[in-house]
PDB file of C-alpha atoms in Angstrom:
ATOM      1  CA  UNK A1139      52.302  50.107   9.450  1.00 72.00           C
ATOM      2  CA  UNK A1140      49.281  51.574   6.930  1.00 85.00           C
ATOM      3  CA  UNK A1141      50.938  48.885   4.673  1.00 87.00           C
ATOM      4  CA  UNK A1142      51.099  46.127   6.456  1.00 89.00           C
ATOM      5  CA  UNK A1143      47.195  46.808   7.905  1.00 88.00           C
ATOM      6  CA  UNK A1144      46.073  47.581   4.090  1.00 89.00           C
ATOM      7  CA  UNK A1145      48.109  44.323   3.489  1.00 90.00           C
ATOM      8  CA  UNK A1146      46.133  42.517   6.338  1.00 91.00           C
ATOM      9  CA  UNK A1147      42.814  43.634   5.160  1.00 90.00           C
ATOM     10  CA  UNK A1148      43.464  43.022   1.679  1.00 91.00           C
ATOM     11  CA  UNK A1149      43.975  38.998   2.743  1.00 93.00           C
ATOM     12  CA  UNK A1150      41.355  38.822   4.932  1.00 93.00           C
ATOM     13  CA  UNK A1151      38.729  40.242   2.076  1.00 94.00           C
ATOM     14  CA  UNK A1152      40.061  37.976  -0.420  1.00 95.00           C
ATOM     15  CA  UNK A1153      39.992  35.016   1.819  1.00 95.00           C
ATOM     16  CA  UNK A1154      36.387  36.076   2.822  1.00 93.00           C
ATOM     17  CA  UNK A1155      35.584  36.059  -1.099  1.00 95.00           C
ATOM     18  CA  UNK A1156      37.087  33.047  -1.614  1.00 95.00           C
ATOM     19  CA  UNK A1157      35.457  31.273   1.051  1.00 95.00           C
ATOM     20  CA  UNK A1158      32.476  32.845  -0.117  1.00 95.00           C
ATOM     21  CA  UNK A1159      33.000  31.767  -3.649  1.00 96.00           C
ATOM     22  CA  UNK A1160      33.671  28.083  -2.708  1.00 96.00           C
ATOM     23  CA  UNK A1161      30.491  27.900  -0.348  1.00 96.00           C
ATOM     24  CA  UNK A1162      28.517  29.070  -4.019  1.00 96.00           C
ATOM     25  CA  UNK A1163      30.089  26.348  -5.769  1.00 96.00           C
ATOM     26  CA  UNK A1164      29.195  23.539  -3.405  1.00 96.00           C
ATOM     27  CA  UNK A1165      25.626  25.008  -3.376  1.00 96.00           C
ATOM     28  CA  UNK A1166      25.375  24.528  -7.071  1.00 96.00           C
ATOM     29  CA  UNK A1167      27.100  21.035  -6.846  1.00 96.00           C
ATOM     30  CA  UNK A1168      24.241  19.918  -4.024  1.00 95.00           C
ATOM     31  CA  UNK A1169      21.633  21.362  -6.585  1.00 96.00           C
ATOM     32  CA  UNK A1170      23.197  20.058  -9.625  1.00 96.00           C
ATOM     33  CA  UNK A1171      22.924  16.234  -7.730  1.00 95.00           C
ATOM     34  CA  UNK A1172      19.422  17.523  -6.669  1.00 95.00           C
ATOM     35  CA  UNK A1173      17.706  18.111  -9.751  1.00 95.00           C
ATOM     36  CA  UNK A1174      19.129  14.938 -11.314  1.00 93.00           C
ATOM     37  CA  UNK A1175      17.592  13.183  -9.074  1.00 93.00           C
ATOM     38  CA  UNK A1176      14.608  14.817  -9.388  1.00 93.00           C
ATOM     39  CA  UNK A1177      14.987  14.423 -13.138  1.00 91.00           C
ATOM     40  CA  UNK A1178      15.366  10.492 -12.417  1.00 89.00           C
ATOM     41  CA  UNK A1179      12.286  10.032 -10.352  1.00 89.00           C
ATOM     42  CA  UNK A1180      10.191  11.799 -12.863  1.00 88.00           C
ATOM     43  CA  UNK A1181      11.654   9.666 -15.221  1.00 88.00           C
ATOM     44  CA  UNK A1182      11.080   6.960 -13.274  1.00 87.00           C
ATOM     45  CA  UNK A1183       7.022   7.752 -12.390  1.00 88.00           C
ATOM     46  CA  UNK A1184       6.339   8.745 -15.989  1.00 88.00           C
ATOM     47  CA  UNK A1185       7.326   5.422 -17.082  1.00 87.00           C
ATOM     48  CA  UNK A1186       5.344   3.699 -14.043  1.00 87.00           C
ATOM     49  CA  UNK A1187       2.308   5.309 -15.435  1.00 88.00           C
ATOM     50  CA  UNK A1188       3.278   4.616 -18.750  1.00 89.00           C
ATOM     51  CA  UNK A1189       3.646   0.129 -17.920  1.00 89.00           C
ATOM     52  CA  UNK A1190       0.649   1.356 -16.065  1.00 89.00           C
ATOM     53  CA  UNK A1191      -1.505   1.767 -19.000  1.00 89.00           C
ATOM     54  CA  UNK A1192       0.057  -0.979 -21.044  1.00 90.00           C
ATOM     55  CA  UNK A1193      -0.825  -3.736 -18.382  1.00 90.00           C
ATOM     56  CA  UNK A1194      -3.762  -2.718 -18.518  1.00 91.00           C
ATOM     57  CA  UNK A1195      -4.182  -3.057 -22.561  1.00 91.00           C
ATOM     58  CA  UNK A1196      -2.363  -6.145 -22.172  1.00 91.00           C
ATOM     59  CA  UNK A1197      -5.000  -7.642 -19.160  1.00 91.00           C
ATOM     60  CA  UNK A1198      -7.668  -6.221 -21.666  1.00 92.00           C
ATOM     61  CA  UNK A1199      -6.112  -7.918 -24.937  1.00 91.00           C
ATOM     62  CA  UNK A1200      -5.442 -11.322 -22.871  1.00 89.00           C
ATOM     63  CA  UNK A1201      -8.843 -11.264 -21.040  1.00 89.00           C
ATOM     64  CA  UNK A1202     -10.615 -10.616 -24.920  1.00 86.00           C
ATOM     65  CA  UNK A1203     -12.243  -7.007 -23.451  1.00 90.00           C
ATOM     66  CA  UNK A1204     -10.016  -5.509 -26.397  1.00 86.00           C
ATOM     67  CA  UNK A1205      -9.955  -4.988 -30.055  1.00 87.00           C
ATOM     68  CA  UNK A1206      -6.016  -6.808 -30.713  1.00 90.00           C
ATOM     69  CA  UNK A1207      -5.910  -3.646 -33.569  1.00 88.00           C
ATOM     70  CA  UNK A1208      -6.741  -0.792 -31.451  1.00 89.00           C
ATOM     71  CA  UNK A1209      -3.996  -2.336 -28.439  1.00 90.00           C
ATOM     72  CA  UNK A1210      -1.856  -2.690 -30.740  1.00 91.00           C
ATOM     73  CA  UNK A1211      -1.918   0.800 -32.129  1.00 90.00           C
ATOM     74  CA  UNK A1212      -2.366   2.237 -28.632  1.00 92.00           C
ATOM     75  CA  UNK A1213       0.690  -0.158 -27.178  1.00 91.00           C
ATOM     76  CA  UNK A1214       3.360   0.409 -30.211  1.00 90.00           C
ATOM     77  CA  UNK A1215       2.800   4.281 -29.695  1.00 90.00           C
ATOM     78  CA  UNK A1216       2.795   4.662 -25.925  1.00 91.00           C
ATOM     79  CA  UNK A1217       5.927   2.510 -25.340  1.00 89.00           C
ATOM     80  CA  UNK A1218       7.890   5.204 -27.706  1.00 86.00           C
ATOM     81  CA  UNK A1219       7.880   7.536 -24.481  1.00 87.00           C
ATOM     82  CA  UNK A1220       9.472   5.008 -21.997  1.00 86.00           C
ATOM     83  CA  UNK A1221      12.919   6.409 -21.028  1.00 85.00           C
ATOM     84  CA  UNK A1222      15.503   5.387 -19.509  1.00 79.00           C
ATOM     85  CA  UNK A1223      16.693   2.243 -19.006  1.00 80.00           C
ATOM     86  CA  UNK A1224      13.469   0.294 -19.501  1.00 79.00           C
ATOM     87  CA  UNK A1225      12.804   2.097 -22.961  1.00 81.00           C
ATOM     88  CA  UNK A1226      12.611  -0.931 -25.748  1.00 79.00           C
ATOM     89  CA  UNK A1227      15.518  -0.681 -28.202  1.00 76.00           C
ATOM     90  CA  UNK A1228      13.705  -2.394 -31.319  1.00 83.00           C
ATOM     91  CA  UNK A1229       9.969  -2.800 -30.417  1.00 83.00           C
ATOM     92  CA  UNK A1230       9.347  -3.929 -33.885  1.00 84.00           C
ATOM     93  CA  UNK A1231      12.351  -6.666 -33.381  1.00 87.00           C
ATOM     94  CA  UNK A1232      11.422  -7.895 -30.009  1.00 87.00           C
ATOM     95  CA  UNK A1233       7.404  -8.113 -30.533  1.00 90.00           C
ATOM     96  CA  UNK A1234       7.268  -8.415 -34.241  1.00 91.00           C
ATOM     97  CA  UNK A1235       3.143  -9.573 -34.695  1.00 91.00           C
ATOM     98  CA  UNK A1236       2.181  -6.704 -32.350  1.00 91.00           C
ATOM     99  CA  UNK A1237       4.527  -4.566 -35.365  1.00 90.00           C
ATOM    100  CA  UNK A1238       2.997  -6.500 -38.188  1.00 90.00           C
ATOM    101  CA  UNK A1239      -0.335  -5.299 -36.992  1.00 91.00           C
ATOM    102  CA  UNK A1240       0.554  -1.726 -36.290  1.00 90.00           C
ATOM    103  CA  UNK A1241       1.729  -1.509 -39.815  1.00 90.00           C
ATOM    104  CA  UNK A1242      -1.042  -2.555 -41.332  1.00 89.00           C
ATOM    105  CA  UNK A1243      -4.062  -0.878 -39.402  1.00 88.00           C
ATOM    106  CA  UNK A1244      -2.250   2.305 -38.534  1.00 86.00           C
ATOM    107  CA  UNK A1245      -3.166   4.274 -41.855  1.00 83.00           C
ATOM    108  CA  UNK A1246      -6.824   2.908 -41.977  1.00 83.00           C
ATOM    109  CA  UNK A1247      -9.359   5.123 -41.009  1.00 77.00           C
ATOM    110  CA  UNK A1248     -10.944   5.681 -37.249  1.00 78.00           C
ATOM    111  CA  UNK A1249     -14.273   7.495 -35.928  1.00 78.00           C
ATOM    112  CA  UNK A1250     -15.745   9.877 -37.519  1.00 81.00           C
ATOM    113  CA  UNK A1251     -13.598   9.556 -40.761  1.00 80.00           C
ATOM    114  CA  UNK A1252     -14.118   5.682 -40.855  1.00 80.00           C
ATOM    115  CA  UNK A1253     -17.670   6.467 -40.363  1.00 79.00           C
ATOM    116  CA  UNK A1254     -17.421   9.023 -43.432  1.00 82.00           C
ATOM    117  CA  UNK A1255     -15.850   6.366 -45.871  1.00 80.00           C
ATOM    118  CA  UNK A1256     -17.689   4.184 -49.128  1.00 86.00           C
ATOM    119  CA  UNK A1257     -19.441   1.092 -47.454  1.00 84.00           C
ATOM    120  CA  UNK A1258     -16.984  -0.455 -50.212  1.00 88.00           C
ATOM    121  CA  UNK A1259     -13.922   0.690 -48.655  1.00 87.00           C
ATOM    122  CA  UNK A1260     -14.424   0.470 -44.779  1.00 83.00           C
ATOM    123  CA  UNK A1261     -15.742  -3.218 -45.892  1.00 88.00           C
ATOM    124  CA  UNK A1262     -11.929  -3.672 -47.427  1.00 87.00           C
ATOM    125  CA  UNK A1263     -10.441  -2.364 -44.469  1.00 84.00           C
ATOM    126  CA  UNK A1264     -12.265  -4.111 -42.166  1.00 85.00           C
ATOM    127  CA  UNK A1265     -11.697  -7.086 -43.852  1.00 88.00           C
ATOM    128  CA  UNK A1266      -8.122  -6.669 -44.113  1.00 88.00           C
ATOM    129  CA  UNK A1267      -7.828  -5.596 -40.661  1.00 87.00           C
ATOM    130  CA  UNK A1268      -9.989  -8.787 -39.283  1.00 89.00           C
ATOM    131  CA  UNK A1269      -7.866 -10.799 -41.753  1.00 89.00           C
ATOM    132  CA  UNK A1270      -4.384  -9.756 -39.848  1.00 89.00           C
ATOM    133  CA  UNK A1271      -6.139 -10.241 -36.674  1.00 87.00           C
ATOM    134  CA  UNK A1272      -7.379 -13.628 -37.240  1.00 88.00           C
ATOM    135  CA  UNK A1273      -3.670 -14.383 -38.739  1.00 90.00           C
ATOM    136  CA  UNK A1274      -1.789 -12.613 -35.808  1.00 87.00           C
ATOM    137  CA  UNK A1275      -3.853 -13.076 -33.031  1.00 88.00           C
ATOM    138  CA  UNK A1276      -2.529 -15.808 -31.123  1.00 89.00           C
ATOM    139  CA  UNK A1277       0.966 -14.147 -31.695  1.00 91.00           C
ATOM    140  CA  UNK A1278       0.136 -11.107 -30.215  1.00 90.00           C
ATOM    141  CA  UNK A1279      -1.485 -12.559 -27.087  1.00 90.00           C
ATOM    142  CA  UNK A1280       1.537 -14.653 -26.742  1.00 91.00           C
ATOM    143  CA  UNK A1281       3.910 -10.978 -26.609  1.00 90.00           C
ATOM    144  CA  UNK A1282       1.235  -9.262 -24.761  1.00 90.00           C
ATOM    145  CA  UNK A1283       1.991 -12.058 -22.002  1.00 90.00           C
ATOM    146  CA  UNK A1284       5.780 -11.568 -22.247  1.00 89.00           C
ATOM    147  CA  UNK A1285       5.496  -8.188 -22.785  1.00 88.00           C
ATOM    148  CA  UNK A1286       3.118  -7.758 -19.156  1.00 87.00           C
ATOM    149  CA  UNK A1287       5.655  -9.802 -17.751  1.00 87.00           C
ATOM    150  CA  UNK A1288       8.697  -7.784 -18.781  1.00 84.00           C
ATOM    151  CA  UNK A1289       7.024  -4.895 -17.202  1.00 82.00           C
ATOM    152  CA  UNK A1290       5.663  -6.030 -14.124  1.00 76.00           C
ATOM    153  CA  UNK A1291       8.550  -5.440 -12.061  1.00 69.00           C
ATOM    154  CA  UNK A1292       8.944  -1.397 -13.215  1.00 62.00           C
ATOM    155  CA  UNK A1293       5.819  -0.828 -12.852  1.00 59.00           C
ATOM    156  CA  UNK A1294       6.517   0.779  -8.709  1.00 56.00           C
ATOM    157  CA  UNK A1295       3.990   3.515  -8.276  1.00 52.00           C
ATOM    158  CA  UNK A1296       6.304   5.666  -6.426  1.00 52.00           C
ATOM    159  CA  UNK A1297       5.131   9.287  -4.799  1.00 54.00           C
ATOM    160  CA  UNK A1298       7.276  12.334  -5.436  1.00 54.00           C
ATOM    161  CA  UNK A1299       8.218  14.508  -2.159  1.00 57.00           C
ATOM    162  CA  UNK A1300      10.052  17.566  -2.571  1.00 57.00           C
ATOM    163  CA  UNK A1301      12.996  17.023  -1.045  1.00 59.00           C
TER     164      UNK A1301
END
């Protein structure tokens, strides 16, 4: 009889661990789910901000309120933090002027250091700089368009609620 109730009580402590065990693994399975979805809409508002900012430099680069050079340095950079989905494989493939430009104005000098520079040199760099501009102007406008279109639609300003 002390067997068979030793026996008993045995069972019913394993089956109490057991059950208690698989409740603790579908808790961690609901906030496994959770926090990638949480990870997903962060993903997803960082990048709204992000096509944000570069509709903006784009409505500033079409409307002329913006130096093409600085948007494009600002643009080229930013878009590297898109992720996802809507990230750009090969910026420099897809919107090749806005690239060009990059290149060649990202090493000359800005600010204070620009400021600091021979009159000789910052006149070579501007004129190189206004040179490209003149050269890929029209380009750039044209994949500022396509590229303010491409974002339009993923750019929903969406609110985060802890769920």
């Amino acid at each position: 009889m002390n067997v068979t109730l030793l026996a008993i009580a045995g069972a019913l402590i394993i089956i109490g661990l057991a059950s208690y065990a698989g409740y603790l693994l579908l808790q961690l399975k609901k906030q496994k789910v959770l926090q990638a979805q949480h990870k997903a809409l962060a993903i997803e508002k960082r990048n709204a901000n992000i096509f944000d900012s570069v509709n903006i430099l784009c409505l500033a680069v079409i409307q002329g309120q913006c130096d093409v050079s600085e948007a494009s340095i600002r643009i080229y950079n930013i878009m590297d933090y898109v992720q996802g989905e809507q990230r750009v494989a090969d910026f420099e493939q897809e919107y090749p002027a806005l690239s060009e430009l990059y290149h060649i104005v990202k090493d000359m000098a800005r600010g204070d250091a620009r400021n600091e520079l021979p009159k000789r040199e910052r006149m070579a760099q501007n004129l190189a700089r206004m040179k490209a501009e003149s050269r890929l102007s029209d380009a750039i406008v044209d994949e500022l368009k396509g590229l303010q279109k491409r974002i339009a639609p993923l750019n929903n300003q969406i609110s985060i609620q802890m769920i």
